[in-house]
Coordinates of C-alpha atoms in Angstrom, one line a residue:
M1 CA 82.3 -20.6 44.1
R2 CA 85.6 -18.9 43.7
I3 CA 88.8 -20.8 44.0
R4 CA 92.2 -19.2 44.3
I5 CA 95.7 -20.6 43.9
V6 CA 98.1 -18.8 46.1
D7 CA 101.9 -19.2 46.2
A8 CA 102.9 -19.0 49.9
F9 CA 106.2 -18.2 51.6
T10 CA 107.4 -16.2 48.6
D11 CA 106.9 -12.7 47.2
R12 CA 107.2 -13.9 43.6
P13 CA 104.7 -15.9 41.5
F14 CA 105.7 -19.5 40.6
S15 CA 107.9 -20.0 43.6
G16 CA 107.2 -20.9 47.2
N17 CA 104.4 -23.4 47.8
P18 CA 101.1 -23.2 45.9
A19 CA 97.8 -23.9 47.8
G20 CA 94.2 -23.9 46.8
V21 CA 91.9 -21.7 48.9
L22 CA 88.1 -22.0 49.0
L23 CA 86.1 -19.7 51.3
L24 CA 82.8 -21.4 51.9
E25 CA 79.5 -19.8 52.7
G26 CA 77.3 -20.9 55.7
G27 CA 78.3 -22.3 59.1
A28 CA 79.4 -25.8 58.4
F29 CA 81.7 -27.8 56.1
P30 CA 80.3 -30.1 53.4
A31 CA 81.0 -33.8 53.6
A32 CA 84.7 -34.7 54.0
E33 CA 84.4 -36.9 50.9
R34 CA 83.4 -33.9 48.8
L35 CA 86.2 -31.8 50.1
Q36 CA 88.7 -34.6 49.4
E37 CA 87.4 -34.9 45.8
I38 CA 88.0 -31.2 45.3
A39 CA 91.5 -31.4 46.8
A40 CA 92.3 -34.3 44.5
E41 CA 91.1 -32.3 41.5
V42 CA 93.2 -29.2 42.5
N43 CA 96.1 -31.7 43.0
L44 CA 98.3 -29.3 45.0
S45 CA 100.1 -30.4 48.2
E46 CA 97.2 -28.7 50.2
T47 CA 93.8 -27.2 49.5
A48 CA 92.4 -25.2 52.3
F49 CA 88.6 -24.9 53.0
A50 CA 87.4 -22.2 55.5
H51 CA 84.0 -21.0 56.6
P52 CA 83.1 -18.0 58.8
L53 CA 82.1 -18.5 62.4
P54 CA 79.6 -16.4 64.5
P55 CA 81.2 -13.3 66.1
G56 CA 82.2 -13.3 69.7
G57 CA 83.8 -16.8 69.8
A58 CA 87.4 -18.0 70.2
A59 CA 87.9 -18.0 66.4
D60 CA 86.7 -16.2 63.3
W61 CA 87.0 -19.0 60.7
A62 CA 86.9 -22.8 60.8
L63 CA 89.7 -24.2 58.7
R64 CA 90.6 -27.6 57.2
W65 CA 93.3 -28.8 54.9
F66 CA 93.4 -31.7 52.4
T67 CA 96.2 -33.1 50.4
P68 CA 95.2 -34.9 47.2
V69 CA 94.7 -38.1 49.2
A70 CA 94.2 -37.2 52.9
E71 CA 93.1 -34.6 55.5
V72 CA 95.9 -33.4 57.7
D73 CA 96.0 -31.9 61.2
M74 CA 98.2 -28.9 60.5
C75 CA 99.3 -27.0 57.5
G76 CA 101.3 -23.7 57.5
H77 CA 101.5 -22.7 53.9
A78 CA 97.8 -23.1 53.2
T79 CA 96.9 -21.2 56.3
L80 CA 99.2 -18.4 55.1
A81 CA 97.5 -18.6 51.7
T82 CA 94.0 -18.4 53.3
A83 CA 94.9 -15.4 55.5
H84 CA 96.4 -13.7 52.4
V85 CA 93.1 -14.1 50.6
L86 CA 91.1 -12.9 53.5
H87 CA 93.2 -9.7 53.8
T88 CA 93.5 -9.0 50.1
T89 CA 89.8 -9.3 49.5
G90 CA 88.9 -7.1 52.5
L91 CA 87.2 -9.9 54.5
A92 CA 89.7 -9.4 57.3
T93 CA 91.4 -6.2 58.4
G94 CA 93.1 -7.2 61.6
P95 CA 94.4 -10.5 63.1
V96 CA 92.4 -13.5 62.0
R97 CA 91.8 -16.5 64.3
F98 CA 91.2 -20.0 62.9
T99 CA 90.0 -23.1 64.6
A100 CA 91.5 -26.3 63.3
R101 CA 92.3 -29.9 64.2
C102 CA 95.5 -28.7 66.0
G103 CA 93.7 -26.0 68.0
I104 CA 93.4 -22.2 67.6
L105 CA 95.8 -20.6 65.1
S106 CA 96.1 -16.9 64.2
A107 CA 97.4 -14.8 61.3
T108 CA 98.5 -11.2 61.5
A109 CA 99.2 -9.1 58.4
H110 CA 102.0 -6.5 58.2
P111 CA 102.3 -3.3 56.1
D112 CA 104.8 -4.9 53.8
G113 CA 102.3 -7.6 52.8
S114 CA 103.9 -10.4 54.8
L115 CA 101.9 -12.4 57.4
T116 CA 102.8 -14.0 60.7
L117 CA 101.2 -17.2 61.7
D118 CA 100.9 -18.2 65.4
F119 CA 101.2 -22.0 65.6
P120 CA 101.8 -24.5 68.4
T121 CA 105.4 -25.5 68.8
S122 CA 106.0 -29.2 68.0
P123 CA 107.4 -31.2 70.9
L124 CA 110.7 -32.9 69.9
S125 CA 111.9 -36.2 71.3
E126 CA 115.1 -37.8 70.1
E127 CA 114.9 -41.5 69.2
P128 CA 117.3 -44.1 67.7
V129 CA 117.8 -44.0 63.9
P130 CA 115.1 -46.4 62.5
Y131 CA 116.4 -49.4 60.6
G132 CA 116.4 -48.7 56.9
L133 CA 115.9 -45.0 57.2
A134 CA 119.4 -44.1 55.9
D135 CA 118.9 -46.3 52.8
A136 CA 115.4 -44.8 52.2
L137 CA 116.6 -41.3 52.5
G138 CA 119.9 -41.8 50.8
A139 CA 122.1 -40.3 53.6
D140 CA 123.2 -41.2 57.1
P141 CA 121.4 -39.3 59.8
V142 CA 123.3 -37.4 62.5
S143 CA 120.2 -37.5 64.8
V144 CA 116.5 -38.3 64.5
H145 CA 113.6 -36.7 66.4
D146 CA 109.9 -37.4 66.6
T147 CA 107.8 -34.2 66.2
G148 CA 104.6 -35.1 68.1
E149 CA 101.0 -35.8 67.2
H150 CA 100.0 -32.9 65.0
I151 CA 102.6 -33.1 62.2
G152 CA 103.7 -36.7 62.9
D153 CA 107.0 -36.3 61.0
L154 CA 110.6 -37.5 61.7
L155 CA 113.0 -34.6 61.9
V156 CA 116.3 -35.9 60.5
E157 CA 119.5 -33.9 61.0
L158 CA 122.1 -34.5 58.3
R159 CA 125.8 -33.7 58.1
D160 CA 125.7 -30.5 56.0
E161 CA 123.7 -28.4 53.6
A162 CA 125.1 -30.1 50.5
T163 CA 123.9 -33.5 51.7
V164 CA 120.3 -32.1 52.2
R165 CA 120.3 -30.5 48.7
A166 CA 121.6 -33.7 47.1
L167 CA 119.0 -36.1 48.5
A168 CA 117.1 -38.4 46.1
P169 CA 115.0 -40.5 48.4
D170 CA 113.3 -43.8 47.8
F171 CA 109.8 -42.5 48.4
A172 CA 108.1 -45.8 48.7
A173 CA 110.6 -46.9 51.3
L174 CA 110.4 -43.6 53.1
A175 CA 106.7 -43.8 53.6
A176 CA 107.1 -46.6 56.1
H177 CA 109.1 -44.4 58.5
S178 CA 106.6 -41.8 59.9
R179 CA 102.9 -41.0 60.1
R180 CA 103.2 -38.1 57.7
G181 CA 106.7 -37.6 56.4
V182 CA 110.4 -36.9 56.9
I183 CA 112.0 -33.5 57.3
A184 CA 115.7 -33.4 56.4
T185 CA 117.7 -30.5 57.7
A186 CA 121.2 -29.1 58.3
A187 CA 122.8 -25.9 59.3
A188 CA 123.4 -23.3 56.6
E189 CA 126.8 -23.7 55.0
D190 CA 127.2 -19.9 54.9
P191 CA 125.6 -18.2 57.9
T192 CA 125.7 -14.8 56.1
G193 CA 123.7 -16.1 53.1
G194 CA 120.3 -14.9 54.4
Y195 CA 119.2 -18.1 56.2
D196 CA 120.3 -20.1 59.2
Y197 CA 119.3 -23.6 58.3
V198 CA 118.2 -25.5 55.3
S199 CA 115.5 -28.2 55.0
R200 CA 113.6 -30.4 52.6
G201 CA 110.3 -32.1 53.3
F202 CA 109.1 -35.5 52.0
F203 CA 105.6 -36.7 52.7
P204 CA 104.8 -39.7 50.5
G205 CA 102.5 -41.0 53.3
V206 CA 100.0 -38.3 52.4
G207 CA 100.5 -38.3 48.7
I208 CA 103.3 -35.7 48.4
D209 CA 106.7 -36.9 47.5
E210 CA 108.4 -33.5 48.1
D211 CA 106.6 -30.4 49.4
P212 CA 108.0 -27.1 48.1
V213 CA 107.8 -25.2 51.4
T214 CA 106.3 -26.7 54.6
G215 CA 105.2 -24.2 57.2
S216 CA 104.1 -26.8 59.7
A217 CA 107.6 -28.5 59.6
H218 CA 109.1 -25.2 60.8
T219 CA 107.2 -25.6 64.1
A220 CA 109.7 -28.4 64.7
L221 CA 112.7 -26.9 62.9
A222 CA 112.4 -23.7 65.0
P223 CA 112.9 -25.3 68.4
F224 CA 115.5 -27.7 67.0
W225 CA 117.7 -25.0 65.5
S226 CA 117.1 -22.4 68.2
A227 CA 118.5 -24.8 70.8
R228 CA 121.6 -25.4 68.7
L229 CA 122.2 -21.8 67.5
G230 CA 121.3 -20.0 70.7
R231 CA 118.8 -17.7 69.1
D232 CA 115.0 -17.7 69.1
D233 CA 114.6 -15.7 65.8
L234 CA 115.9 -17.5 62.8
T235 CA 115.3 -17.9 59.0
G236 CA 114.9 -21.3 57.3
L237 CA 115.3 -22.0 53.6
Q238 CA 113.4 -25.0 52.2
A239 CA 115.6 -26.0 49.4
S240 CA 113.0 -27.6 47.0
A241 CA 113.0 -26.8 43.3
R242 CA 110.6 -23.9 43.9
S243 CA 112.2 -22.9 47.2
G244 CA 111.0 -20.5 49.9
L245 CA 112.0 -18.7 53.1
V246 CA 110.2 -19.0 56.5
R247 CA 111.2 -16.7 59.3
T248 CA 110.7 -18.5 62.6
A249 CA 110.4 -17.0 66.1
L250 CA 110.3 -19.5 69.0
R251 CA 108.0 -18.3 71.8
G252 CA 107.9 -21.2 74.2
E253 CA 104.9 -23.3 73.4
R254 CA 104.1 -21.2 70.3
T255 CA 106.1 -20.7 67.2
L256 CA 105.6 -17.7 64.9
L257 CA 106.1 -18.3 61.1
T258 CA 106.4 -15.3 58.9
G259 CA 106.3 -15.1 55.1
A260 CA 104.7 -13.5 52.1
A261 CA 102.2 -14.8 49.6
V262 CA 101.0 -14.1 46.1
T263 CA 97.7 -14.9 44.4
V264 CA 98.4 -16.4 41.0
I265 CA 95.0 -17.8 39.9
D266 CA 91.5 -16.6 40.7
G267 CA 88.8 -18.7 39.2
E268 CA 85.4 -20.4 39.6
L269 CA 84.7 -23.9 40.8
L270 CA 81.9 -25.1 38.5
T271 CA 80.4 -27.7 40.7
T272 CA 78.1 -27.9 43.8
F273 CA 78.5 -29.5 47.2

């Protein structure tokens, strides 16, 4: 079985967020335990598994995502990577619809090679700053928002971009503060620099201390910053060591996430299910 490693939310190899992609034959997923073993072996922040569905339904492919230690409800960069593989191999020529734990998602390819994902917008609810969060994160929050059931993160607004970039969290302590992780964010220091806001994503609860570029987090970042900046179409920079840009477009209950992807490894999985 072929396995591909795709760098997502970037147009350059060895940047953005790498994801494993396995396109399965047949009409069902193997046992979750087996998928988890493969994801642990790949050892990237997410490995995506997809299999085709019969024509005429609400979706074209079934899709699941696994970190090295857990299955998750929503993943943007591995969905982008999967759609990239489908289009670059000729298995898809138009919009692709996926069915996943978080509902129906879609991906549309553009002539420049970028893709736009259609994801549910995460509902935000402000809450008091949890005790110990500032110490775990290493910075004092300006505000804290819960992001709802599918991503299960805390969205933490910080004072400025420099504070976000300088974070060095206590990951063990941070894991106690959300179901999946913590998204730290601030407005861009220079609004003319090509992005409107900056973020970093820490997910020790699912085995990922820092994720390079987190598409699903932007379903919460988009409504958060659109409300503050007064524009529905924005660009976010995730300021990890690998870095990546996500163009976000808030469309009510849906958020569009646009980025590029590059296949960097195309190999063979030498095992059976």
